């Protein structure tokens, strides 16, 4: 309690009562009383009680504000977590963080910079709050700017006030700066830069939450880079597999004495006809692989039969007809090739049920095999074989038309004719004729 005249001025006295919370003094109530009025003890107790009530109210209000802020922060973290788990687009998550920084944390501008291993540069991946596009999309060579210092030192950097020499963005009129590394598992992925147009002094809560947001951003970057690496590895592996399949196809041509390029020609034309028939694009890769491996089962047929120049005996023909089953036994156990097994297994089935190996009929035959059956006969009859000369295109087409509804599905035959009449690719495929 303060009753000294020098505090209140001549002719005045008064009381000053501290406003306290459980841990600290947060204010004071000052009441001036004109002398010679005396200050009664009851009056002092009343003011003390009022100060206690005010202290409790201010404490609860401050606690409420802190709780509200915590709820906002938790909500933001929840939104970020949802973005991480529901989207593979890195920028969606980073933009959520940037929006929160600018709208809830008093930030004027911010950006995420990612280190590019190929170019050895820090590139802006997402930014917000900058006045001009050049500032928003900056890239830095190693050794340039504060961001690369943070990348190399792996420590946060705070600048209370830029001077004329240190301000990297004079045109933006920024005054304060805070930046921190985006680090994960001992590797720094990039940097989060935060700018203020007024002098800013961060407190411990602010720093803790900014580092939490940076941690979420780093998780997002990790996930994105992991997915990109998996995609790249999968593409490289798929390319290696398909190159191997092409090699198998060429090896089978050599063993079977087929015309050079037969496998590639029937593969290309089968894909063309499959698109004409309306097969979805995502299935074409399996059709391509099946076409490349259409005669893979002949690996199980003895050379004495496969390379025989003359007509086969009935016993030899029965052995030859086993090659679709050999293909199935070889390919089906391989999950990668299982979706491609229909063509090697079923392309000798007939629309009327007189084919082999299972005597399938009509639409019981997989569509990809129905398509390939026409293409295989077309290319085979147009090619020289040890036991006959190549046919003319018109003769081959007549042959296929005569077998429409018997060996071949009529609808697919009609679509094949459309390609022959209108598609310039046919000229390219069979230009060797």
Short mmCIF file of C-alpha atoms in Angstrom, two decimals:
data_model
loop_
_atom_site.label_atom_id
_atom_site.label_comp_id
_atom_site.label_asym_id
_atom_site.label_seq_id
_atom_site.Cartn_x
_atom_site.Cartn_y
_atom_site.Cartn_z
CA UNK A 1 0.00 0.00 0.00
CA UNK A 2 1.30 3.44 -0.95
CA UNK A 3 0.25 6.54 0.97
CA UNK A 4 3.16 8.85 0.26
CA UNK A 5 2.37 12.40 -0.82
CA UNK A 6 5.10 12.42 -3.49
CA UNK A 7 3.27 9.67 -5.34
CA UNK A 8 -0.11 11.41 -5.43
CA UNK A 9 0.80 15.08 -5.36
CA UNK A 10 0.16 17.91 -2.92
CA UNK A 11 -3.11 17.67 -1.06
CA UNK A 12 -3.68 14.07 -2.07
CA UNK A 13 -3.11 10.69 -0.55
CA UNK A 14 -4.18 7.33 -1.77
CA UNK A 15 -3.75 3.60 -2.02
CA UNK A 16 -1.95 1.46 -4.59
CA UNK A 17 -2.88 -2.24 -4.43
CA UNK A 18 -0.97 -4.83 -6.54
CA UNK A 19 -2.91 -7.10 -8.86
CA UNK A 20 -1.42 -10.57 -8.56
CA UNK A 21 -1.90 -14.00 -10.06
CA UNK A 22 -0.59 -17.16 -8.48
CA UNK A 23 2.88 -16.64 -9.91
CA UNK A 24 3.43 -12.95 -10.64
CA UNK A 25 2.31 -9.36 -10.25
CA UNK A 26 0.58 -8.26 -13.42
CA UNK A 27 -0.77 -4.81 -12.52
CA UNK A 28 -1.80 -2.32 -9.85
CA UNK A 29 -4.95 -0.51 -8.71
CA UNK A 30 -4.29 3.09 -7.65
CA UNK A 31 -6.95 5.10 -5.82
CA UNK A 32 -6.32 8.76 -5.01
CA UNK A 33 -8.01 10.33 -1.96
CA UNK A 34 -8.09 14.05 -1.32
CA UNK A 35 -6.77 14.93 2.10
CA UNK A 36 -7.51 15.34 4.93
CA UNK A 37 -9.83 12.36 4.43
CA UNK A 38 -8.46 9.33 6.24
CA UNK A 39 -8.08 5.89 4.70
CA UNK A 40 -9.97 3.29 6.66
CA UNK A 41 -8.84 -0.32 7.01
CA UNK A 42 -12.14 -1.57 5.62
CA UNK A 43 -11.57 0.49 2.50
CA UNK A 44 -8.13 -1.07 2.14
CA UNK A 45 -9.56 -4.58 2.52
CA UNK A 46 -12.19 -3.79 -0.13
CA UNK A 47 -9.56 -2.62 -2.62
CA UNK A 48 -7.41 -5.66 -1.85
CA UNK A 49 -10.38 -7.93 -2.56
CA UNK A 50 -11.10 -6.08 -5.80
CA UNK A 51 -7.45 -6.47 -6.79
CA UNK A 52 -7.62 -10.22 -6.12
CA UNK A 53 -10.79 -10.53 -8.17
CA UNK A 54 -9.23 -8.51 -10.98
CA UNK A 55 -6.08 -10.64 -10.82
CA UNK A 56 -8.08 -13.86 -11.06
CA UNK A 57 -10.20 -12.47 -13.90
CA UNK A 58 -7.14 -11.30 -15.83
CA UNK A 59 -5.43 -14.64 -15.22
CA UNK A 60 -8.47 -16.55 -16.51
CA UNK A 61 -8.75 -14.23 -19.50
CA UNK A 62 -5.09 -14.69 -20.31
CA UNK A 63 -5.46 -18.44 -19.85
CA UNK A 64 -8.51 -18.42 -22.15
CA UNK A 65 -6.56 -16.53 -24.80
CA UNK A 66 -3.71 -19.00 -24.54
CA UNK A 67 -6.14 -21.93 -24.78
CA UNK A 68 -7.73 -20.38 -27.85
CA UNK A 69 -4.32 -19.98 -29.43
CA UNK A 70 -3.44 -23.57 -28.58
CA UNK A 71 -6.69 -24.76 -30.14
CA UNK A 72 -5.96 -22.75 -33.30
CA UNK A 73 -2.50 -24.23 -33.46
CA UNK A 74 -3.74 -27.77 -32.90
CA UNK A 75 -6.39 -27.24 -35.58
CA UNK A 76 -3.69 -26.07 -37.98
CA UNK A 77 -1.53 -29.09 -37.17
CA UNK A 78 -4.56 -31.30 -37.77
CA UNK A 79 -5.14 -29.68 -41.17
CA UNK A 80 -1.48 -30.17 -42.03
CA UNK A 81 -1.62 -33.83 -40.97
CA UNK A 82 -4.72 -34.33 -43.12
CA UNK A 83 -3.00 -32.71 -46.09
CA UNK A 84 0.06 -34.91 -45.60
CA UNK A 85 -1.98 -38.12 -45.52
CA UNK A 86 -4.52 -37.26 -48.22
CA UNK A 87 -2.43 -35.58 -50.91
CA UNK A 88 0.83 -36.24 -52.70
CA UNK A 89 1.03 -32.60 -53.75
CA UNK A 90 3.76 -31.07 -51.62
CA UNK A 91 2.63 -27.51 -52.31
CA UNK A 92 -0.83 -28.05 -50.78
CA UNK A 93 0.65 -28.72 -47.34
CA UNK A 94 3.27 -25.97 -47.59
CA UNK A 95 0.63 -23.41 -48.59
CA UNK A 96 -1.47 -24.32 -45.53
CA UNK A 97 1.55 -23.55 -43.34
CA UNK A 98 2.26 -20.29 -45.17
CA UNK A 99 -1.35 -19.17 -44.81
CA UNK A 100 -1.26 -19.77 -41.06
CA UNK A 101 2.03 -17.88 -40.67
CA UNK A 102 0.65 -14.83 -42.47
CA UNK A 103 -2.86 -14.76 -41.00
CA UNK A 104 -2.30 -15.96 -37.42
CA UNK A 105 1.31 -15.29 -36.48
CA UNK A 106 1.90 -11.72 -37.64
CA UNK A 107 4.23 -12.66 -40.50
CA UNK A 108 4.52 -10.33 -43.50
CA UNK A 109 5.94 -12.86 -45.97
CA UNK A 110 7.41 -16.35 -45.93
CA UNK A 111 8.79 -18.98 -48.25
CA UNK A 112 9.97 -22.57 -48.36
CA UNK A 113 13.23 -23.20 -50.20
CA UNK A 114 14.22 -26.74 -51.18
CA UNK A 115 17.78 -27.86 -51.90
CA UNK A 116 18.13 -29.25 -55.42
CA UNK A 117 20.78 -31.97 -55.45
CA UNK A 118 21.15 -31.83 -59.24
CA UNK A 119 21.74 -28.07 -59.53
CA UNK A 120 23.20 -27.56 -56.03
CA UNK A 121 20.86 -24.59 -55.53
CA UNK A 122 18.19 -23.56 -53.06
CA UNK A 123 14.98 -23.09 -55.05
CA UNK A 124 11.75 -21.48 -53.83
CA UNK A 125 9.04 -24.14 -53.80
CA UNK A 126 6.20 -22.18 -52.17
CA UNK A 127 5.90 -18.56 -51.03
CA UNK A 128 3.34 -16.00 -49.86
CA UNK A 129 3.21 -12.31 -48.99
CA UNK A 130 5.82 -10.97 -51.40
CA UNK A 131 4.95 -7.91 -53.46
CA UNK A 132 6.72 -8.87 -56.67
CA UNK A 133 7.16 -12.18 -58.47
CA UNK A 134 10.95 -11.94 -58.60
CA UNK A 135 11.20 -11.85 -54.80
CA UNK A 136 8.71 -14.70 -54.48
CA UNK A 137 10.63 -17.05 -56.79
CA UNK A 138 14.28 -16.49 -55.84
CA UNK A 139 16.91 -19.22 -56.07
CA UNK A 140 20.29 -19.14 -54.33
CA UNK A 141 23.64 -20.67 -55.17
CA UNK A 142 25.55 -22.13 -52.25
CA UNK A 143 27.22 -19.21 -50.48
CA UNK A 144 24.58 -16.67 -51.50
CA UNK A 145 22.11 -15.19 -49.03
CA UNK A 146 21.18 -16.07 -45.48
CA UNK A 147 19.27 -19.18 -46.56
CA UNK A 148 22.36 -21.04 -47.73
CA UNK A 149 24.14 -20.15 -44.47
CA UNK A 150 21.27 -21.75 -42.58
CA UNK A 151 21.35 -24.78 -44.89
CA UNK A 152 25.06 -25.32 -44.25
CA UNK A 153 25.12 -24.43 -40.53
CA UNK A 154 21.83 -26.20 -39.72
CA UNK A 155 20.94 -23.46 -37.23
CA UNK A 156 18.12 -20.91 -37.05
CA UNK A 157 18.94 -17.27 -37.74
CA UNK A 158 17.20 -14.20 -36.28
CA UNK A 159 17.82 -10.63 -37.45
CA UNK A 160 15.97 -8.01 -35.44
CA UNK A 161 16.56 -5.23 -37.96
CA UNK A 162 18.07 -5.41 -41.42
CA UNK A 163 20.67 -2.81 -42.29
CA UNK A 164 21.15 -1.55 -45.82
CA UNK A 165 23.90 -4.10 -46.49
CA UNK A 166 22.17 -7.15 -45.07
CA UNK A 167 18.71 -6.66 -46.58
CA UNK A 168 18.42 -9.12 -49.47
CA UNK A 169 15.05 -7.73 -50.55
CA UNK A 170 15.27 -3.94 -50.43
CA UNK A 171 12.24 -3.54 -52.67
CA UNK A 172 10.03 -5.38 -50.16
CA UNK A 173 10.90 -3.08 -47.19
CA UNK A 174 11.30 -5.93 -44.72
CA UNK A 175 12.75 -5.09 -41.31
CA UNK A 176 12.98 -8.31 -39.25
CA UNK A 177 13.91 -11.83 -40.31
CA UNK A 178 13.69 -15.33 -38.87
CA UNK A 179 14.70 -18.50 -40.70
CA UNK A 180 15.34 -22.10 -39.77
CA UNK A 181 16.55 -25.29 -41.47
CA UNK A 182 14.20 -28.08 -42.56
CA UNK A 183 16.13 -31.08 -41.27
CA UNK A 184 15.31 -34.78 -41.13
CA UNK A 185 17.43 -37.78 -40.17
CA UNK A 186 20.65 -35.80 -40.27
CA UNK A 187 19.93 -34.25 -43.67
CA UNK A 188 18.86 -30.65 -44.29
CA UNK A 189 16.18 -30.62 -46.99
CA UNK A 190 15.72 -26.87 -47.23
CA UNK A 191 14.97 -23.65 -45.35
CA UNK A 192 11.89 -21.79 -44.09
CA UNK A 193 12.36 -18.00 -44.33
CA UNK A 194 10.04 -15.59 -42.47
CA UNK A 195 9.97 -11.81 -43.00
CA UNK A 196 8.42 -8.91 -41.04
CA UNK A 197 7.84 -5.31 -42.12
CA UNK A 198 7.99 -4.14 -38.50
CA UNK A 199 10.54 -4.86 -35.80
CA UNK A 200 9.71 -8.29 -34.40
CA UNK A 201 11.03 -10.03 -31.31
CA UNK A 202 9.99 -13.70 -31.12
CA UNK A 203 9.11 -15.23 -27.76
CA UNK A 204 9.66 -18.83 -26.75
CA UNK A 205 6.11 -19.95 -27.63
CA UNK A 206 6.36 -18.40 -31.09
CA UNK A 207 9.71 -20.05 -31.78
CA UNK A 208 8.51 -23.45 -30.53
CA UNK A 209 5.46 -23.42 -32.78
CA UNK A 210 7.35 -22.20 -35.85
CA UNK A 211 9.78 -25.07 -35.36
CA UNK A 212 6.81 -27.44 -35.03
CA UNK A 213 5.42 -26.16 -38.34
CA UNK A 214 8.84 -26.57 -39.91
CA UNK A 215 8.92 -30.16 -38.66
CA UNK A 216 5.57 -30.86 -40.33
CA UNK A 217 6.86 -29.31 -43.54
CA UNK A 218 9.93 -31.53 -43.40
CA UNK A 219 7.74 -34.63 -43.03
CA UNK A 220 5.81 -33.51 -46.11
CA UNK A 221 9.02 -32.98 -48.08
CA UNK A 222 10.34 -36.39 -46.97
CA UNK A 223 7.13 -38.11 -48.07
CA UNK A 224 7.11 -36.31 -51.41
CA UNK A 225 10.75 -37.12 -52.15
CA UNK A 226 10.24 -40.73 -51.09
CA UNK A 227 7.25 -41.04 -53.43
CA UNK A 228 9.18 -39.45 -56.30
CA UNK A 229 12.10 -41.82 -55.72
CA UNK A 230 9.75 -44.81 -55.63
CA UNK A 231 8.10 -43.64 -58.85
CA UNK A 232 11.47 -43.20 -60.53
CA UNK A 233 12.69 -46.59 -59.33
CA UNK A 234 9.45 -48.23 -60.45
CA UNK A 235 9.72 -46.62 -63.89
CA UNK A 236 13.33 -47.72 -64.24
CA UNK A 237 12.46 -51.23 -63.08
CA UNK A 238 9.46 -51.38 -65.41
CA UNK A 239 11.63 -50.22 -68.32
CA UNK A 240 14.22 -52.85 -67.46
CA UNK A 241 11.52 -55.54 -67.32
CA UNK A 242 10.01 -54.47 -70.63
CA UNK A 243 13.42 -54.33 -72.30
CA UNK A 244 14.01 -57.87 -71.04
CA UNK A 245 10.65 -58.96 -72.46
CA UNK A 246 11.57 -57.49 -75.84
CA UNK A 247 14.82 -59.43 -75.68
CA UNK A 248 12.92 -62.63 -74.95
CA UNK A 249 10.66 -61.96 -77.91
CA UNK A 250 13.62 -61.51 -80.26
CA UNK A 251 15.27 -64.65 -78.89
CA UNK A 252 12.10 -66.63 -79.59
CA UNK A 253 12.05 -65.29 -83.15
CA UNK A 254 15.56 -66.62 -83.71
CA UNK A 255 14.72 -70.01 -82.27
CA UNK A 256 11.47 -70.32 -84.19
CA UNK A 257 12.99 -69.03 -87.46
CA UNK A 258 10.29 -66.35 -87.61
CA UNK A 259 10.66 -63.30 -89.82
CA UNK A 260 12.82 -60.65 -88.19
CA UNK A 261 10.68 -58.03 -86.50
CA UNK A 262 7.56 -60.22 -86.24
CA UNK A 263 7.24 -59.76 -82.48
CA UNK A 264 7.57 -55.98 -82.60
CA UNK A 265 5.18 -55.66 -85.55
CA UNK A 266 2.42 -57.75 -83.98
CA UNK A 267 2.89 -55.89 -80.69
CA UNK A 268 2.50 -52.48 -82.33
CA UNK A 269 -0.49 -53.51 -84.42
CA UNK A 270 -2.18 -55.24 -81.47
CA UNK A 271 -1.95 -52.03 -79.44
CA UNK A 272 -3.39 -50.08 -82.39
CA UNK A 273 -6.31 -52.47 -82.73
CA UNK A 274 -6.88 -52.58 -78.95
CA UNK A 275 -7.27 -48.79 -78.90
CA UNK A 276 -9.60 -48.99 -81.90
CA UNK A 277 -11.77 -51.56 -80.09
CA UNK A 278 -11.91 -49.31 -77.00
CA UNK A 279 -9.70 -51.02 -74.45
CA UNK A 280 -8.79 -48.54 -71.63
CA UNK A 281 -5.29 -47.09 -71.69
CA UNK A 282 -4.30 -48.57 -68.32
CA UNK A 283 -4.75 -52.09 -69.76
CA UNK A 284 -2.56 -51.48 -72.81
CA UNK A 285 0.68 -52.13 -70.93
CA UNK A 286 -0.49 -55.68 -70.13
CA UNK A 287 -1.55 -56.22 -73.73
CA UNK A 288 1.87 -55.04 -74.88
CA UNK A 289 3.64 -57.47 -72.58
CA UNK A 290 1.34 -60.30 -73.59
CA UNK A 291 1.99 -59.62 -77.27
CA UNK A 292 5.75 -59.55 -76.73
CA UNK A 293 5.53 -62.94 -75.00
CA UNK A 294 2.83 -64.49 -77.19
CA UNK A 295 5.00 -67.49 -78.12
CA UNK A 296 6.96 -67.81 -74.88
CA UNK A 297 5.45 -71.28 -74.42
CA UNK A 298 7.39 -72.54 -77.45
CA UNK A 299 10.41 -72.65 -75.17
CA UNK A 300 8.96 -75.97 -74.03
CA UNK A 301 8.61 -77.36 -77.56
CA UNK A 302 11.54 -79.47 -78.86
CA UNK A 303 13.67 -77.98 -81.65
CA UNK A 304 12.96 -81.01 -83.81
CA UNK A 305 9.33 -79.92 -83.97
CA UNK A 306 9.71 -76.17 -83.78
CA UNK A 307 12.33 -75.94 -86.54
CA UNK A 308 10.97 -78.70 -88.79
CA UNK A 309 10.82 -77.35 -92.39
CA UNK A 310 7.94 -79.55 -93.54
CA UNK A 311 4.44 -80.36 -92.31
CA UNK A 312 4.05 -81.68 -88.77
CA UNK A 313 2.65 -85.11 -87.99
CA UNK A 314 -0.45 -85.40 -85.84
CA UNK A 315 1.69 -86.36 -82.85
CA UNK A 316 3.99 -83.41 -83.45
CA UNK A 317 1.02 -81.08 -83.85
CA UNK A 318 -0.38 -82.25 -80.51
CA UNK A 319 2.96 -81.44 -78.91
CA UNK A 320 3.01 -78.01 -80.57
CA UNK A 321 -0.49 -77.29 -79.24
CA UNK A 322 0.82 -77.57 -75.70
CA UNK A 323 2.79 -74.32 -75.96
CA UNK A 324 -0.09 -72.08 -74.69
CA UNK A 325 -0.25 -74.20 -71.54
CA UNK A 326 3.51 -73.98 -71.18
CA UNK A 327 3.17 -70.19 -71.44
CA UNK A 328 0.55 -70.14 -68.68
CA UNK A 329 2.66 -72.34 -66.41
CA UNK A 330 5.64 -70.06 -66.98
CA UNK A 331 3.98 -66.64 -66.65
CA UNK A 332 1.11 -67.01 -64.18
CA UNK A 333 3.30 -67.57 -61.09
CA UNK A 334 5.00 -64.20 -61.80
CA UNK A 335 2.73 -61.46 -60.33
CA UNK A 336 4.26 -58.81 -62.61
CA UNK A 337 3.30 -60.80 -65.73
CA UNK A 338 0.07 -62.41 -64.55
CA UNK A 339 -2.14 -59.67 -66.09
CA UNK A 340 -0.40 -60.31 -69.44
CA UNK A 341 -1.02 -64.05 -69.56
CA UNK A 342 -4.26 -63.95 -71.62
CA UNK A 343 -2.59 -63.47 -75.01
CA UNK A 344 0.08 -66.21 -74.66
CA UNK A 345 -2.49 -68.58 -73.16
CA UNK A 346 -5.57 -67.93 -75.30
CA UNK A 347 -4.60 -66.54 -78.72
CA UNK A 348 -5.12 -69.93 -80.41
CA UNK A 349 -8.72 -70.22 -79.16
CA UNK A 350 -11.40 -69.88 -81.86
CA UNK A 351 -14.56 -67.79 -81.71
CA UNK A 352 -16.63 -70.93 -82.51
CA UNK A 353 -14.91 -73.05 -79.84
CA UNK A 354 -12.70 -75.15 -82.15
CA UNK A 355 -9.40 -73.71 -80.90
CA UNK A 356 -6.93 -74.86 -78.28
CA UNK A 357 -5.79 -75.44 -75.55
CA UNK A 358 -9.17 -75.27 -73.73
CA UNK A 359 -11.73 -74.95 -76.52
CA UNK A 360 -13.07 -71.62 -75.25
CA UNK A 361 -15.93 -70.11 -77.24
CA UNK A 362 -17.16 -66.56 -77.92
CA UNK A 363 -16.71 -64.01 -75.18
CA UNK A 364 -15.27 -66.65 -72.88
CA UNK A 365 -12.07 -65.92 -74.80
CA UNK A 366 -10.34 -62.84 -73.31
CA UNK A 367 -10.76 -59.79 -75.55
CA UNK A 368 -7.02 -59.17 -75.74
CA UNK A 369 -6.53 -62.69 -77.12
CA UNK A 370 -9.34 -62.20 -79.67
CA UNK A 371 -7.60 -59.04 -80.87
CA UNK A 372 -4.16 -60.61 -81.04
CA UNK A 373 -5.41 -63.70 -82.89
CA UNK A 374 -6.28 -61.60 -85.95
CA UNK A 375 -3.03 -59.64 -85.87
CA UNK A 376 -0.91 -62.79 -85.48
CA UNK A 377 -2.49 -64.48 -88.50
CA UNK A 378 -2.25 -61.26 -90.53
CA UNK A 379 1.49 -60.87 -89.91
CA UNK A 380 2.26 -64.58 -90.24
CA UNK A 381 0.65 -64.91 -93.68
CA UNK A 382 2.34 -61.74 -94.92
CA UNK A 383 5.75 -63.22 -94.05
CA UNK A 384 7.90 -65.76 -95.88
CA UNK A 385 8.21 -69.10 -94.13
CA UNK A 386 10.45 -72.10 -94.97
CA UNK A 387 7.44 -74.03 -96.26
CA UNK A 388 5.67 -71.19 -98.20
CA UNK A 389 6.01 -67.71 -99.66
CA UNK A 390 4.35 -64.62 -98.19
CA UNK A 391 0.76 -63.92 -99.25
CA UNK A 392 -0.48 -60.68 -100.76
CA UNK A 393 -2.34 -58.32 -98.42
CA UNK A 394 -5.67 -58.68 -100.25
CA UNK A 395 -5.44 -62.47 -100.03
CA UNK A 396 -4.70 -62.32 -96.31
CA UNK A 397 -7.63 -59.98 -95.72
CA UNK A 398 -9.97 -62.29 -97.67
CA UNK A 399 -8.75 -65.20 -95.55
CA UNK A 400 -9.50 -63.34 -92.33
CA UNK A 401 -12.93 -62.24 -93.58
CA UNK A 402 -13.79 -65.83 -94.50
CA UNK A 403 -12.97 -66.92 -90.95
CA UNK A 404 -14.98 -64.11 -89.31
CA UNK A 405 -17.49 -65.77 -86.99
CA UNK A 406 -15.47 -68.98 -87.02
CA UNK A 407 -11.90 -68.36 -85.90
CA UNK A 408 -12.27 -64.63 -85.30
CA UNK A 409 -14.82 -62.41 -83.56
CA UNK A 410 -16.77 -60.49 -86.26
CA UNK A 411 -16.75 -57.19 -84.35
CA UNK A 412 -12.96 -57.22 -84.01
CA UNK A 413 -12.60 -58.15 -87.69
CA UNK A 414 -14.69 -55.09 -88.61
CA UNK A 415 -12.50 -52.82 -86.48
CA UNK A 416 -9.40 -54.36 -88.05
CA UNK A 417 -10.72 -53.52 -91.52
CA UNK A 418 -11.22 -49.90 -90.44
CA UNK A 419 -7.56 -49.69 -89.48
CA UNK A 420 -6.48 -51.18 -92.80
CA UNK A 421 -8.53 -48.65 -94.72
CA UNK A 422 -7.75 -45.50 -92.80
CA UNK A 423 -4.64 -45.83 -90.65
CA UNK A 424 -1.36 -44.65 -92.15
CA UNK A 425 0.47 -46.57 -89.43
CA UNK A 426 -0.27 -49.78 -91.31
CA UNK A 427 1.87 -48.52 -94.17
CA UNK A 428 4.70 -47.81 -91.73
CA UNK A 429 4.41 -51.19 -90.01
CA UNK A 430 4.44 -53.17 -93.24
CA UNK A 431 6.66 -50.93 -95.34
CA UNK A 432 9.10 -53.83 -95.77
CA UNK A 433 6.57 -55.44 -98.09
#
